[in-house]
Short mmCIF file of C-alpha atoms and ligand atoms in Angstrom, two decimals:
data_model
loop_
_atom_site.label_atom_id
_atom_site.label_comp_id
_atom_site.label_asym_id
_atom_site.label_seq_id
_atom_site.Cartn_x
_atom_site.Cartn_y
_atom_site.Cartn_z
CA MET A 1 -13.77 -20.44 -1.39
CA VAL A 2 -10.11 -19.48 -1.02
CA LEU A 3 -9.33 -17.29 1.98
CA ILE A 4 -6.41 -15.13 0.87
CA ASP A 5 -3.98 -15.08 3.78
CA GLY A 6 -2.26 -11.70 3.56
CA LYS A 7 -0.50 -12.21 6.85
CA LYS A 8 1.17 -15.36 5.58
CA ILE A 9 2.17 -13.86 2.21
CA ALA A 10 3.44 -10.72 3.94
CA GLN A 11 5.62 -12.92 6.16
CA GLN A 12 6.99 -14.63 3.04
CA VAL A 13 7.82 -11.30 1.40
CA ARG A 14 9.39 -10.07 4.64
CA SER A 15 11.63 -13.14 4.92
CA GLU A 16 12.69 -12.74 1.28
CA VAL A 17 13.70 -9.14 2.04
CA ARG A 18 15.47 -10.23 5.23
CA GLU A 19 17.47 -12.88 3.34
CA ALA A 20 18.46 -10.48 0.53
CA VAL A 21 19.64 -7.91 3.11
CA ALA A 22 21.51 -10.46 5.23
CA CYS A 23 23.25 -11.88 2.18
CA ALA A 24 24.63 -8.51 1.02
CA VAL A 25 25.43 -7.28 4.53
CA SER A 26 27.49 -10.47 5.15
CA LYS A 27 29.63 -9.39 2.18
CA GLY A 28 30.29 -5.97 3.69
CA VAL A 29 27.54 -3.89 2.06
CA ARG A 30 25.96 -1.29 4.39
CA ALA A 31 22.47 -2.08 5.68
CA PRO A 32 19.46 -0.40 4.05
CA GLY A 33 18.04 2.65 5.83
CA LEU A 34 14.46 3.92 6.01
CA ALA A 35 13.56 7.30 7.51
CA VAL A 36 10.06 7.37 9.00
CA LEU A 37 8.54 10.79 9.67
CA LEU A 38 5.61 11.14 12.03
CA VAL A 39 4.13 14.56 12.69
CA GLY A 40 1.68 14.89 15.57
CA ASP A 41 0.05 12.27 17.76
CA ASP A 42 -2.71 10.63 15.72
CA PRO A 43 -3.16 7.27 17.51
CA ALA A 44 -3.65 5.20 14.31
CA SER A 45 -0.56 6.77 12.72
CA GLN A 46 1.46 5.95 15.83
CA VAL A 47 0.45 2.29 15.53
CA TYR A 48 1.30 2.23 11.79
CA VAL A 49 4.72 3.81 12.42
CA ARG A 50 5.49 1.30 15.17
CA ASN A 51 4.45 -1.56 12.83
CA LYS A 52 6.82 -0.22 10.19
CA GLU A 53 9.75 0.23 12.59
CA LYS A 54 9.28 -3.30 13.87
CA ALA A 55 9.11 -4.74 10.36
CA CYS A 56 12.32 -2.88 9.40
CA GLN A 57 14.17 -4.14 12.45
CA GLU A 58 13.16 -7.73 11.72
CA ALA A 59 14.31 -7.40 8.08
CA GLY A 60 17.69 -5.88 8.94
CA ILE A 61 16.70 -2.42 7.67
CA VAL A 62 17.84 0.46 9.88
CA SER A 63 14.88 2.71 10.64
CA PHE A 64 15.45 6.35 11.48
CA ALA A 65 12.32 7.59 13.21
CA HIS A 66 11.65 11.33 13.39
CA ARG A 67 8.72 12.29 15.59
CA LEU A 68 7.75 15.94 15.31
CA PRO A 69 5.16 17.85 17.36
CA ALA A 70 1.73 18.50 15.81
CA ASP A 71 2.39 22.26 15.73
CA SER A 72 5.58 21.90 13.65
CA THR A 73 5.92 24.38 10.81
CA GLU A 74 6.13 23.32 7.18
CA GLY A 75 9.62 24.85 7.13
CA VAL A 76 10.91 22.51 9.83
CA LEU A 77 9.49 19.49 8.02
CA LEU A 78 10.85 20.59 4.63
CA ASP A 79 14.31 21.18 6.15
CA LEU A 80 14.29 17.70 7.67
CA ILE A 81 13.25 16.14 4.34
CA ALA A 82 16.02 18.09 2.56
CA ALA A 83 18.60 16.75 5.04
CA LEU A 84 17.32 13.16 4.59
CA ASN A 85 17.47 13.56 0.79
CA GLU A 86 21.21 14.29 1.19
CA ASP A 87 21.90 11.55 3.74
CA ASP A 88 23.58 8.59 1.98
CA SER A 89 22.60 6.12 4.72
CA VAL A 90 18.90 6.79 3.97
CA ASP A 91 17.47 4.77 1.05
CA GLY A 92 13.82 5.54 1.69
CA ILE A 93 11.86 8.44 3.19
CA LEU A 94 8.34 7.82 4.40
CA LEU A 95 6.10 10.66 5.51
CA GLN A 96 3.25 9.14 7.54
CA LEU A 97 -0.11 10.55 6.44
CA PRO A 98 -2.40 12.24 7.26
CA LEU A 99 -0.48 15.34 8.37
CA PRO A 100 -1.93 17.63 11.04
CA LYS A 101 -4.06 20.54 9.81
CA GLY A 102 -2.03 23.44 8.46
CA LEU A 103 0.59 21.27 6.78
CA ASP A 104 0.30 20.81 3.01
CA SER A 105 0.95 17.12 2.34
CA GLN A 106 1.28 17.60 -1.44
CA LYS A 107 4.01 20.18 -0.90
CA CYS A 108 5.85 17.98 1.62
CA LEU A 109 5.62 14.86 -0.58
CA LEU A 110 6.99 16.87 -3.51
CA ALA A 111 10.09 17.64 -1.39
CA ILE A 112 11.02 13.95 -1.05
CA HIS A 113 13.59 12.91 -3.64
CA PRO A 114 11.72 10.62 -6.09
CA GLU A 115 14.50 8.00 -5.84
CA LYS A 116 13.88 7.76 -2.07
CA ASP A 117 10.08 7.93 -2.34
CA VAL A 118 9.38 4.36 -1.21
CA ASP A 119 5.67 5.16 -0.69
CA GLY A 120 5.37 6.08 -4.38
CA PHE A 121 3.42 9.27 -3.64
CA HIS A 122 5.71 11.74 -5.44
CA PRO A 123 4.18 13.04 -8.71
CA ASP A 124 7.26 11.68 -10.58
CA ASN A 125 6.48 8.16 -9.43
CA VAL A 126 2.74 8.56 -10.01
CA GLY A 127 3.53 9.77 -13.54
CA ARG A 128 5.94 6.89 -14.09
CA LEU A 129 3.26 4.40 -13.09
CA SER A 130 0.77 5.96 -15.49
CA LEU A 131 3.35 5.84 -18.32
CA GLY A 132 4.44 2.27 -17.55
CA LEU A 133 7.97 3.40 -16.61
CA PRO A 134 9.93 1.88 -13.70
CA GLY A 135 9.46 3.67 -10.39
CA PHE A 136 8.11 3.18 -6.89
CA VAL A 137 4.51 1.98 -6.69
CA SER A 138 2.25 2.88 -3.77
CA CYS A 139 2.44 0.03 -1.23
CA THR A 140 -1.24 -0.82 -0.73
CA PRO A 141 -2.12 -1.23 -4.44
CA ALA A 142 1.18 -3.06 -5.01
CA GLY A 143 0.21 -5.39 -2.14
CA CYS A 144 -3.15 -6.16 -3.79
CA ILE A 145 -1.44 -7.22 -7.04
CA GLU A 146 1.18 -9.21 -5.13
CA LEU A 147 -1.64 -11.21 -3.50
CA LEU A 148 -3.14 -11.99 -6.93
CA LYS A 149 0.30 -13.16 -8.12
CA ARG A 150 1.07 -15.34 -5.13
CA TYR A 151 -2.37 -16.98 -5.22
CA ASN A 152 -2.15 -17.26 -9.02
CA LEU A 153 -5.35 -15.34 -9.68
CA PRO A 154 -4.66 -13.73 -13.09
CA CYS A 155 -6.98 -10.87 -14.01
CA GLN A 156 -5.90 -10.71 -17.66
CA GLY A 157 -8.93 -10.22 -19.87
CA LYS A 158 -11.28 -9.95 -16.88
CA ASN A 159 -13.53 -7.17 -15.64
CA ALA A 160 -11.97 -5.41 -12.66
CA VAL A 161 -13.99 -2.91 -10.65
CA VAL A 162 -12.26 -0.56 -8.22
CA VAL A 163 -14.60 1.13 -5.77
CA GLY A 164 -12.86 4.29 -4.54
CA ARG A 165 -10.72 6.82 -6.40
CA SER A 166 -8.17 7.96 -3.84
CA ASN A 167 -4.66 8.98 -4.86
CA ILE A 168 -3.19 6.40 -2.48
CA VAL A 169 -5.26 3.34 -3.45
CA GLY A 170 -8.00 3.61 -6.08
CA LYS A 171 -6.15 5.56 -8.77
CA PRO A 172 -2.82 3.69 -8.64
CA LEU A 173 -4.63 0.34 -8.36
CA ALA A 174 -6.58 1.12 -11.53
CA MET A 175 -3.28 1.92 -13.28
CA LEU A 176 -1.68 -1.35 -12.12
CA LEU A 177 -4.67 -3.39 -13.32
CA GLN A 178 -4.26 -1.85 -16.78
CA ARG A 179 -0.56 -2.74 -17.13
CA ARG A 180 0.39 -5.50 -19.53
CA GLY A 181 0.68 -9.03 -18.22
CA ALA A 182 -1.19 -11.85 -16.55
CA PHE A 183 -1.82 -9.80 -13.40
CA GLY A 184 -2.85 -6.75 -15.39
CA ASP A 185 -4.62 -6.52 -18.75
CA ALA A 186 -7.96 -6.07 -16.98
CA THR A 187 -10.88 -4.02 -18.24
CA VAL A 188 -11.00 -1.53 -15.40
CA THR A 189 -13.95 0.45 -14.08
CA VAL A 190 -13.39 2.95 -11.27
CA CYS A 191 -16.49 3.90 -9.30
CA HIS A 192 -17.16 6.21 -6.41
CA SER A 193 -19.89 7.85 -4.34
CA ARG A 194 -21.43 9.57 -7.39
CA THR A 195 -21.66 6.42 -9.52
CA PRO A 196 -25.29 5.63 -10.41
CA ASP A 197 -26.36 2.05 -9.69
CA LEU A 198 -23.10 1.10 -8.03
CA ALA A 199 -24.44 -2.36 -7.13
CA GLU A 200 -25.05 -3.16 -10.78
CA VAL A 201 -21.53 -2.02 -11.77
CA CYS A 202 -19.97 -4.08 -8.97
CA ARG A 203 -21.96 -7.17 -10.02
CA ARG A 204 -20.10 -7.13 -13.37
CA ALA A 205 -16.74 -7.50 -11.61
CA ASP A 206 -14.72 -10.69 -11.92
CA PHE A 207 -12.26 -8.90 -9.62
CA LEU A 208 -13.75 -6.47 -7.12
CA PHE A 209 -11.50 -4.11 -5.14
CA ALA A 210 -13.16 -2.29 -2.26
CA ALA A 211 -11.36 0.91 -1.22
CA ILE A 212 -14.23 3.07 -0.04
CA GLY A 213 -13.50 3.63 3.64
CA SER A 214 -16.93 2.62 4.85
CA PRO A 215 -17.40 -0.50 7.01
CA LYS A 216 -19.22 -3.47 5.38
CA PHE A 217 -20.27 -1.30 2.40
CA ILE A 218 -20.08 -4.19 -0.13
CA LYS A 219 -23.10 -6.49 0.35
CA ALA A 220 -23.92 -9.84 -1.26
CA ASP A 221 -26.12 -8.28 -3.97
CA MET A 222 -23.08 -6.30 -5.21
CA VAL A 223 -20.93 -9.38 -5.85
CA LYS A 224 -20.94 -11.73 -8.83
CA GLU A 225 -20.97 -15.46 -8.14
CA GLY A 226 -17.35 -16.71 -8.24
CA ALA A 227 -15.73 -13.26 -8.10
CA VAL A 228 -12.37 -12.50 -6.47
CA VAL A 229 -12.90 -9.87 -3.77
CA ILE A 230 -10.00 -7.80 -2.42
CA ASP A 231 -10.95 -5.73 0.63
CA VAL A 232 -8.68 -2.72 1.06
CA GLY A 233 -10.77 -1.14 3.85
CA ILE A 234 -9.30 -0.53 7.30
CA ASN A 235 -12.13 0.80 9.48
CA ARG A 236 -11.89 1.08 13.24
CA THR A 237 -15.23 0.16 14.84
CA GLU A 238 -16.38 -0.82 18.36
CA ASP A 239 -15.70 -4.46 17.53
CA GLY A 240 -12.19 -3.92 16.16
CA LEU A 241 -10.86 -3.61 12.61
CA CYS A 242 -13.46 -4.02 9.89
CA GLY A 243 -13.17 -4.04 6.11
CA ASP A 244 -15.25 -2.35 3.40
CA VAL A 245 -16.79 -5.73 2.54
CA ASP A 246 -19.53 -7.46 4.54
CA PHE A 247 -17.37 -10.58 4.74
CA GLU A 248 -19.98 -12.91 6.32
CA ALA A 249 -22.63 -11.96 3.75
CA VAL A 250 -20.30 -12.28 0.77
CA LYS A 251 -17.96 -15.17 1.57
CA ASP A 252 -20.17 -17.99 0.26
CA LYS A 253 -20.54 -16.32 -3.13
CA VAL A 254 -16.90 -15.68 -4.00
CA SER A 255 -14.07 -17.83 -5.35
CA ALA A 256 -11.48 -15.97 -3.24
CA ILE A 257 -11.56 -13.17 -0.68
CA THR A 258 -9.23 -11.27 1.64
CA PRO A 259 -10.15 -10.95 5.32
CA VAL A 260 -9.75 -7.82 7.47
CA PRO A 261 -7.59 -7.90 9.51
CA GLY A 262 -4.95 -10.13 7.96
CA GLY A 263 -5.56 -9.40 4.26
CA VAL A 264 -4.23 -6.39 2.37
CA GLY A 265 -3.08 -4.51 5.53
CA PRO A 266 -0.04 -6.67 6.29
CA MET A 267 0.91 -6.56 2.57
CA THR A 268 1.18 -2.76 2.77
CA ILE A 269 4.04 -3.10 5.24
CA ALA A 270 5.67 -5.92 3.26
CA MET A 271 5.66 -3.87 0.04
CA LEU A 272 7.21 -0.94 1.90
CA LEU A 273 10.12 -3.19 2.81
CA GLN A 274 10.32 -4.46 -0.78
CA ASN A 275 10.45 -0.89 -2.10
CA THR A 276 13.14 0.01 0.44
CA LEU A 277 15.13 -3.06 -0.63
CA ALA A 278 14.84 -2.00 -4.29
CA SER A 279 16.00 1.54 -3.49
CA TRP A 280 18.96 0.25 -1.48
CA LYS A 281 19.97 -2.19 -4.25
CA ARG A 282 19.89 0.60 -6.79
CA ARG A 283 21.77 3.07 -4.58
CA THR A 284 24.48 0.59 -3.52
CA GLY A 285 24.79 -0.85 -7.01
CA ILE A 286 24.02 -4.46 -6.09
C1 BQF B 1 -4.17 -6.02 9.25
C2 BQF B 1 -3.33 3.19 6.65
C3 BQF B 1 -5.36 4.43 6.31
C4 BQF B 1 -4.66 5.65 6.41
C5 BQF B 1 -3.30 5.64 6.61
C6 BQF B 1 -1.96 -4.82 9.16
C7 BQF B 1 -1.83 -2.44 8.84
C8 BQF B 1 -3.23 -2.38 8.86
C9 BQF B 1 -3.97 -3.55 9.00
C10 BQF B 1 -1.02 -1.22 8.66
C11 BQF B 1 -2.58 1.95 6.81
C12 BQF B 1 -3.26 0.62 6.73
C13 BQF B 1 -1.21 2.02 7.11
C14 BQF B 1 -3.36 -4.76 9.15
C15 BQF B 1 -0.39 0.80 7.39
C16 BQF B 1 -2.27 -0.51 6.62
O1 BQF B 1 -3.74 -7.00 9.87
O2 BQF B 1 -5.26 -6.06 8.65
C17 BQF B 1 -1.21 -3.69 8.99
O3 BQF B 1 -0.14 -0.99 9.46
N1 BQF B 1 -1.22 -0.36 7.59
C18 BQF B 1 -0.58 3.31 7.16
O4 BQF B 1 0.61 3.41 7.39
O5 BQF B 1 -1.30 4.42 6.96
C19 BQF B 1 -2.64 4.42 6.74
C20 BQF B 1 -4.71 3.23 6.43
#
């Protein structure tokens, strides 16, 4: 059984970004800039935003944090996004989700210029992904594919099952798995809470992606012998972070598996930096 070390791969990606930035900056190019918007005081979101600021700093990316009170109006947020769209020192704009009640996240995401949408949530970028055009890809699904690449686990011609159909993970992941190439070309099934006999569908998976949002949901009887299992779940429980996969029950059955913590989570941050790097390269012409 291969334990897929997302923390290690994320560190590799982060040093690659750091080296690319340092190289260009030493030649006089301005540093990349990422604006991070946090509305309200959700404790998990505060941790995520701090993680992202720290990762930027380490990579030589300037982070511009904007912390707004929970009772901010949509107008204030939209005005800030409009100003960041116009700001040439900002290559990426990240709106930390979820937003407090009363704020329409779809409307706010639509206001971010698609060329600065490093989270890949703008409908332009979602459409581009579905058409196979270049654009920003949502960081968590991109991180899953990056792990397959770096561990050389091609899913071409295999059965991939994605459990969960969210806009942020399940849907874009299913699109990525259908792209052409060694780390695409999968036969993809997307299942969810209304799927009859979910266990039976999961058991057909050569590659199983768990993005349900329910701790230890995937049990041993839902996993095929020798499958690759990618656990996208981040659940906060009494005994710390916990994935959507019952790791202890499943680990002896699989050929490779990601742990939680230290699997897909760290890759999410790494891919954010990679997207910001790509935006900066494009905008500075390097
Ligand atoms: C790890 C996120 C749900 C909703 C909004 C490392 C992160 C998590 C886990 C992290 C996540 C989840 C982020 C680990 C960012 C991933 O060691 O396992 C890093 O910071 N994430 C987010 O920004 O918004 C979310 C999950």
